[in-house]
């Protein structure tokens, strides 16, 4: 089927079935362009919690669609590419977290949304890269475990005044590929050009950046800046919106390794297919869902409040 025909059919089915399409900033351009909402993990969770659609088509990776289901259990949540996972989310399990809790009963646990429903169910609160500092500062305990992203955790630790969190040994395989030499070299070659990075990058990289933020924070930082050129230290999918929103600014990727193959698995064909067939529905066990809901809801309350 030709692209225009596919887009038309997607729009028709969306109306007919009262569906909403959510897409992460790392999705391929064609998928971002047919989405009703494109955003970072926080924005997409907020939208999933408040939409009145009957069907949510989540163009992203598994944990994102699962979070949507946790927040909106009465809705049908479809993941167009059913094998799109997040390797970082798989670096922590509910069993290991519960063993940690047994050994550290006084610790509070903050988990990054990049985690399974079972892991969220073991946590006290969730966070995303855009609200992590606020979330952690809201916790009363001085003993906090942050899981699974040690890079984001270490970035938050560097901003905390009176406590330091214990960090799980997980990381994003995409952002971790950026090397310190790459950012040092670009800063040398392009002196005066701002380098913006995601906090999932290694601290050795983050320390040289001019701005650190979630994908949406990067987008709004650049939109509001008067600078004309930027080096981008996050997954390449973000370049699509950056270029659409900033016609006269120039963007270069910090490293050619900044591509997340899981985020690239969703095609327009997949979106059309799930809208037609309602296959690839995400389900979460109700007991787990209720516990995970508490962690996500607490995060949304901290962010909104
Ligand atoms: P944000 O969009 O929240 O910055 O998250 C980045 C990410 O890696 C999602 O998988
Ligand atoms: Fe997971 Fe990293 Fe891909 Fe995000 S970019 S989905 S954290 S592997």
Coordinates of C-alpha atoms and ligand atoms in Angstrom, one line a residue:
X1 CA 0.0 0.0 0.0
X2 CA 1.3 3.4 -0.8
X3 CA 2.1 5.9 2.1
X4 CA -0.8 8.4 1.4
X5 CA -3.3 5.6 1.2
X6 CA -2.0 4.1 4.4
X7 CA -2.2 7.4 6.3
X8 CA -5.7 7.9 5.1
X9 CA -6.8 4.4 6.2
X10 CA -5.1 4.9 9.6
X11 CA -7.0 8.2 10.1
X12 CA -10.3 6.6 9.1
X13 CA -9.9 3.7 11.5
X14 CA -8.7 6.0 14.3
X15 CA -12.0 7.9 14.0
X16 CA -14.2 4.9 13.6
X17 CA -12.7 3.2 16.6
X18 CA -12.1 6.2 18.8
X19 CA -8.4 5.5 19.0
X20 CA -5.5 7.7 19.9
X21 CA -2.0 7.3 18.6
X22 CA 0.9 8.1 21.0
X23 CA 4.4 8.1 19.7
X24 CA 7.8 8.6 21.5
X25 CA 10.3 11.2 20.2
X26 CA 12.5 8.3 19.0
X27 CA 10.0 6.8 16.6
X28 CA 10.7 6.9 12.8
X29 CA 9.5 10.2 11.1
X30 CA 6.5 8.6 9.3
X31 CA 5.2 7.2 12.6
X32 CA 5.7 10.5 14.5
X33 CA 3.8 12.3 11.7
X34 CA 0.6 10.2 12.0
X35 CA 0.6 10.4 15.8
X36 CA -1.9 12.5 17.8
X37 CA 0.7 13.1 20.4
X38 CA 4.5 12.9 20.2
X39 CA 6.5 13.3 23.4
X40 CA 8.8 12.0 26.1
X41 CA 8.0 9.3 28.6
X42 CA 6.4 11.7 31.1
X43 CA 4.2 13.4 28.6
X44 CA 3.0 10.1 27.1
X45 CA 2.2 8.7 30.5
X46 CA 0.2 11.8 31.4
X47 CA -1.7 11.6 28.1
X48 CA -2.4 7.9 28.6
X49 CA -3.8 8.7 32.0
X50 CA -6.2 11.3 30.8
X51 CA -7.3 10.4 27.3
X52 CA -10.9 9.5 26.7
X53 CA -10.2 7.3 23.7
X54 CA -11.2 3.6 23.7
X55 CA -8.0 2.4 22.1
X56 CA -4.5 3.6 22.7
X57 CA -2.0 2.7 20.0
X58 CA 1.4 3.1 21.6
X59 CA 4.3 3.6 19.2
X60 CA 7.2 3.0 21.4
X61 CA 8.6 0.1 23.4
X62 CA 6.9 -2.4 25.6
X63 CA 7.3 -0.7 29.0
X64 CA 5.6 2.4 27.7
X65 CA 2.5 0.6 26.4
X66 CA 2.5 -1.3 29.7
X67 CA 2.5 1.9 31.7
X68 CA -0.4 3.2 29.6
X69 CA -2.3 0.0 30.5
X70 CA -1.5 0.4 34.1
X71 CA -2.8 4.0 34.1
X72 CA -5.8 3.3 31.9
X73 CA -6.9 -0.3 32.6
X74 CA -10.3 0.1 31.0
X75 CA -8.7 1.0 27.7
X76 CA -7.4 -1.4 25.0
X77 CA -3.7 -0.7 24.6
X78 CA -2.0 -1.9 21.4
X79 CA 1.7 -2.1 20.8
X80 CA 2.3 -2.1 17.0
X81 CA 5.7 -3.9 17.2
X82 CA 5.2 -6.5 19.8
X83 CA 8.9 -7.4 20.0
X84 CA 10.0 -3.8 20.7
X85 CA 11.5 -4.0 24.2
X86 CA 13.9 -2.0 26.2
X87 CA 17.1 -3.8 27.1
X88 CA 17.6 -1.5 30.1
X89 CA 14.2 -2.4 31.5
X90 CA 15.3 -6.1 31.4
X91 CA 18.4 -5.3 33.6
X92 CA 16.3 -5.3 36.8
X93 CA 13.8 -8.0 37.9
X94 CA 11.1 -8.0 40.6
X95 CA 12.7 -11.0 42.3
X96 CA 16.1 -9.1 42.7
X97 CA 14.3 -6.0 43.8
X98 CA 12.3 -7.9 46.4
X99 CA 15.5 -9.6 47.7
X100 CA 17.1 -6.1 48.0
X101 CA 14.0 -5.0 50.0
X102 CA 14.3 -7.9 52.3
X103 CA 17.9 -7.0 53.1
X104 CA 17.2 -3.3 53.3
X105 CA 13.8 -2.8 54.9
X106 CA 14.5 0.9 55.6
X107 CA 15.2 1.8 52.0
X108 CA 12.8 3.5 49.6
X109 CA 12.9 2.4 46.0
X110 CA 12.6 4.8 43.0
X111 CA 12.4 3.0 39.7
X112 CA 12.8 4.7 36.3
X113 CA 9.7 4.1 34.1
X114 CA 12.0 2.1 31.8
X115 CA 11.0 -1.0 33.8
X116 CA 8.4 -3.8 33.8
X117 CA 5.1 -3.7 35.6
X118 CA 6.3 -6.3 38.1
X119 CA 9.3 -4.1 38.9
X120 CA 7.1 -1.0 39.3
X121 CA 4.9 -3.0 41.6
X122 CA 7.9 -3.5 44.0
X123 CA 8.8 0.2 44.0
X124 CA 7.7 3.1 46.2
X125 CA 7.6 5.5 43.3
X126 CA 8.5 5.8 39.6
X127 CA 10.2 8.6 37.7
X128 CA 11.1 9.6 34.2
X129 CA 14.3 11.5 33.1
X130 CA 12.4 14.8 33.2
X131 CA 11.1 14.6 36.8
X132 CA 13.7 12.3 38.5
X133 CA 15.2 15.0 40.6
X134 CA 11.8 16.3 41.9
X135 CA 10.7 12.7 42.6
X136 CA 13.8 11.8 44.5
X137 CA 13.7 15.0 46.5
X138 CA 10.1 14.2 47.5
X139 CA 11.2 11.0 49.3
X140 CA 11.6 11.3 53.0
X141 CA 14.2 8.5 53.5
X142 CA 17.9 9.2 53.3
X143 CA 18.4 5.6 52.1
X144 CA 17.1 5.4 48.5
X145 CA 17.8 2.8 45.8
X146 CA 17.5 4.0 42.2
X147 CA 17.0 1.4 39.5
X148 CA 17.8 0.4 36.9
X149 CA 19.6 3.3 35.2
X150 CA 22.9 4.0 37.0
X151 CA 23.7 6.9 34.5
X152 CA 20.5 8.8 35.2
X153 CA 20.9 7.9 38.9
X154 CA 24.4 9.3 39.0
X155 CA 23.3 12.5 37.2
X156 CA 20.6 13.0 39.9
X157 CA 23.1 12.2 42.7
X158 CA 25.3 15.0 41.3
X159 CA 22.4 17.5 42.0
X160 CA 21.3 16.2 45.4
X161 CA 22.5 18.3 48.3
X162 CA 21.9 16.2 51.4
X163 CA 21.6 12.6 50.2
X164 CA 23.1 10.1 47.8
X165 CA 21.2 7.3 46.3
X166 CA 22.4 3.7 45.9
X167 CA 22.5 2.8 42.2
X168 CA 21.4 -0.4 40.4
X169 CA 23.8 -1.5 37.7
X170 CA 21.7 -1.0 34.7
X171 CA 22.1 1.3 31.6
X172 CA 20.7 2.2 28.2
X173 CA 22.7 0.2 25.6
X174 CA 22.1 3.0 23.1
X175 CA 23.3 6.1 25.1
X176 CA 26.1 4.1 26.8
X177 CA 27.7 3.7 23.4
X178 CA 28.7 7.4 23.3
X179 CA 32.3 7.7 24.3
X180 CA 33.9 10.5 26.3
X181 CA 36.5 11.0 23.4
X182 CA 33.6 11.8 21.0
X183 CA 32.2 14.7 23.1
X184 CA 35.8 15.9 23.9
X185 CA 36.6 15.9 20.2
X186 CA 33.5 17.7 19.1
X187 CA 33.9 20.4 21.8
X188 CA 37.4 20.9 20.5
X189 CA 36.5 21.0 16.8
X190 CA 33.3 23.0 17.2
X191 CA 34.2 25.3 20.0
X192 CA 31.2 27.5 21.0
X193 CA 28.6 25.0 19.6
X194 CA 26.4 23.7 22.4
X195 CA 26.3 20.0 23.0
X196 CA 23.0 18.7 24.6
X197 CA 22.8 15.2 25.9
X198 CA 20.3 12.8 27.5
X199 CA 21.1 11.8 31.2
X200 CA 21.1 8.2 30.1
X201 CA 24.6 8.9 28.7
X202 CA 27.6 7.9 30.8
X203 CA 28.6 10.5 33.4
X204 CA 32.0 10.8 31.7
X205 CA 30.1 12.2 28.7
X206 CA 27.5 14.2 30.7
X207 CA 30.2 16.1 32.5
X208 CA 31.2 17.9 29.2
X209 CA 27.6 18.7 28.1
X210 CA 26.2 22.2 28.0
X211 CA 22.7 21.0 28.6
X212 CA 21.3 17.7 30.0
X213 CA 17.6 16.8 29.7
X214 CA 14.9 14.4 28.7
X215 CA 13.9 14.3 25.0
X216 CA 11.2 16.9 25.5
X217 CA 13.4 19.1 27.7
X218 CA 16.0 19.0 24.9
X219 CA 13.4 20.0 22.3
X220 CA 12.1 23.0 24.3
X221 CA 15.7 24.1 25.3
X222 CA 16.7 24.3 21.6
X223 CA 13.4 25.9 20.5
X224 CA 13.9 28.7 23.0
X225 CA 17.6 29.2 22.3
X226 CA 18.9 31.9 19.9
X227 CA 21.9 29.7 19.0
X228 CA 22.0 28.4 15.4
X229 CA 23.8 25.1 15.8
X230 CA 23.7 22.2 18.2
X231 CA 25.3 18.8 18.7
X232 CA 22.7 16.2 19.8
X233 CA 23.6 13.5 22.3
X234 CA 20.4 11.4 22.3
X235 CA 18.7 8.9 20.0
X236 CA 18.6 10.1 16.4
X237 CA 14.7 10.0 16.2
X238 CA 14.6 13.3 17.9
X239 CA 16.2 15.0 14.9
X240 CA 12.9 14.8 13.0
X241 CA 11.1 17.2 15.4
X242 CA 14.2 19.3 15.9
X243 CA 14.4 19.9 12.2
X244 CA 10.6 20.5 11.8
X245 CA 10.6 23.0 14.7
X246 CA 13.8 24.8 14.0
X247 CA 14.1 25.4 10.2
X248 CA 17.1 27.6 10.4
X249 CA 19.1 25.7 13.0
X250 CA 21.7 23.1 12.3
X251 CA 21.9 19.7 14.1
X252 CA 24.6 17.1 14.1
X253 CA 24.4 13.8 16.0
X254 CA 27.1 13.5 18.7
X255 CA 27.7 9.8 17.8
X256 CA 26.6 7.6 14.9
X257 CA 25.9 4.9 17.5
X258 CA 22.9 6.8 18.8
X259 CA 20.3 4.6 17.3
X260 CA 17.9 2.4 19.3
X261 CA 16.9 -0.5 17.2
X262 CA 13.8 -1.3 19.4
X263 CA 12.5 2.2 18.8
X264 CA 12.9 1.7 15.1
X265 CA 10.8 -1.5 14.9
X266 CA 7.4 0.3 14.5
X267 CA 6.4 0.9 10.9
X268 CA 3.3 2.6 9.4
X269 CA 2.2 -0.9 8.3
X270 CA 2.3 -2.1 11.9
X271 CA 0.2 0.8 13.1
X272 CA -2.4 0.1 10.4
X273 CA -2.3 -3.6 11.1
X274 CA -3.1 -3.2 14.9
X275 CA -5.7 -0.6 14.2
X276 CA -7.5 -3.0 11.8
X277 CA -7.1 -6.2 13.8
X278 CA -6.7 -5.0 17.4
X279 CA -3.9 -7.5 17.8
X280 CA -0.9 -7.0 20.1
X281 CA -3.0 -6.0 23.0
X282 CA -1.0 -5.4 26.2
X283 CA -2.3 -7.0 29.3
X284 CA -1.2 -6.7 32.9
X285 CA -2.1 -9.0 35.8
X286 CA -4.6 -7.0 38.0
X287 CA -2.8 -7.5 41.3
X288 CA 0.5 -6.3 39.8
X289 CA -1.3 -3.5 38.0
X290 CA -2.8 -2.1 41.2
X291 CA 0.6 -2.0 42.9
X292 CA 2.4 -0.6 39.9
X293 CA -0.4 2.0 39.6
X294 CA 0.5 3.3 43.0
X295 CA 4.1 4.0 42.0
X296 CA 3.1 5.7 38.8
X297 CA 0.3 7.7 40.3
X298 CA 2.6 8.9 43.1
X299 CA 5.0 10.1 40.4
X300 CA 2.3 11.9 38.5
X301 CA 1.2 13.6 41.8
X302 CA 4.7 14.8 42.6
X303 CA 5.1 16.1 39.0
X304 CA 1.7 17.9 38.9
X305 CA 1.8 19.1 42.5
Ligands
LIG1 P1 12.6 10.4 27.6 O1 11.7 10.5 26.4 O2 11.7 10.4 28.9 O3 13.7 11.3 27.7 O4 13.2 8.9 27.7 C1 14.2 8.4 26.9 C2 14.2 7.0 26.6 O5 15.2 6.4 26.6 C3 12.9 6.3 26.4 O6 13.2 5.0 26.2
LIG2 FE1 15.7 1.5 26.2 FE2 17.7 3.1 25.6 FE3 16.1 2.3 23.6 FE4 15.2 4.1 25.4 S1 16.8 4.4 24.0 S2 14.2 2.2 24.7 S3 16.3 3.3 27.3 S4 17.5 1.0 24.9

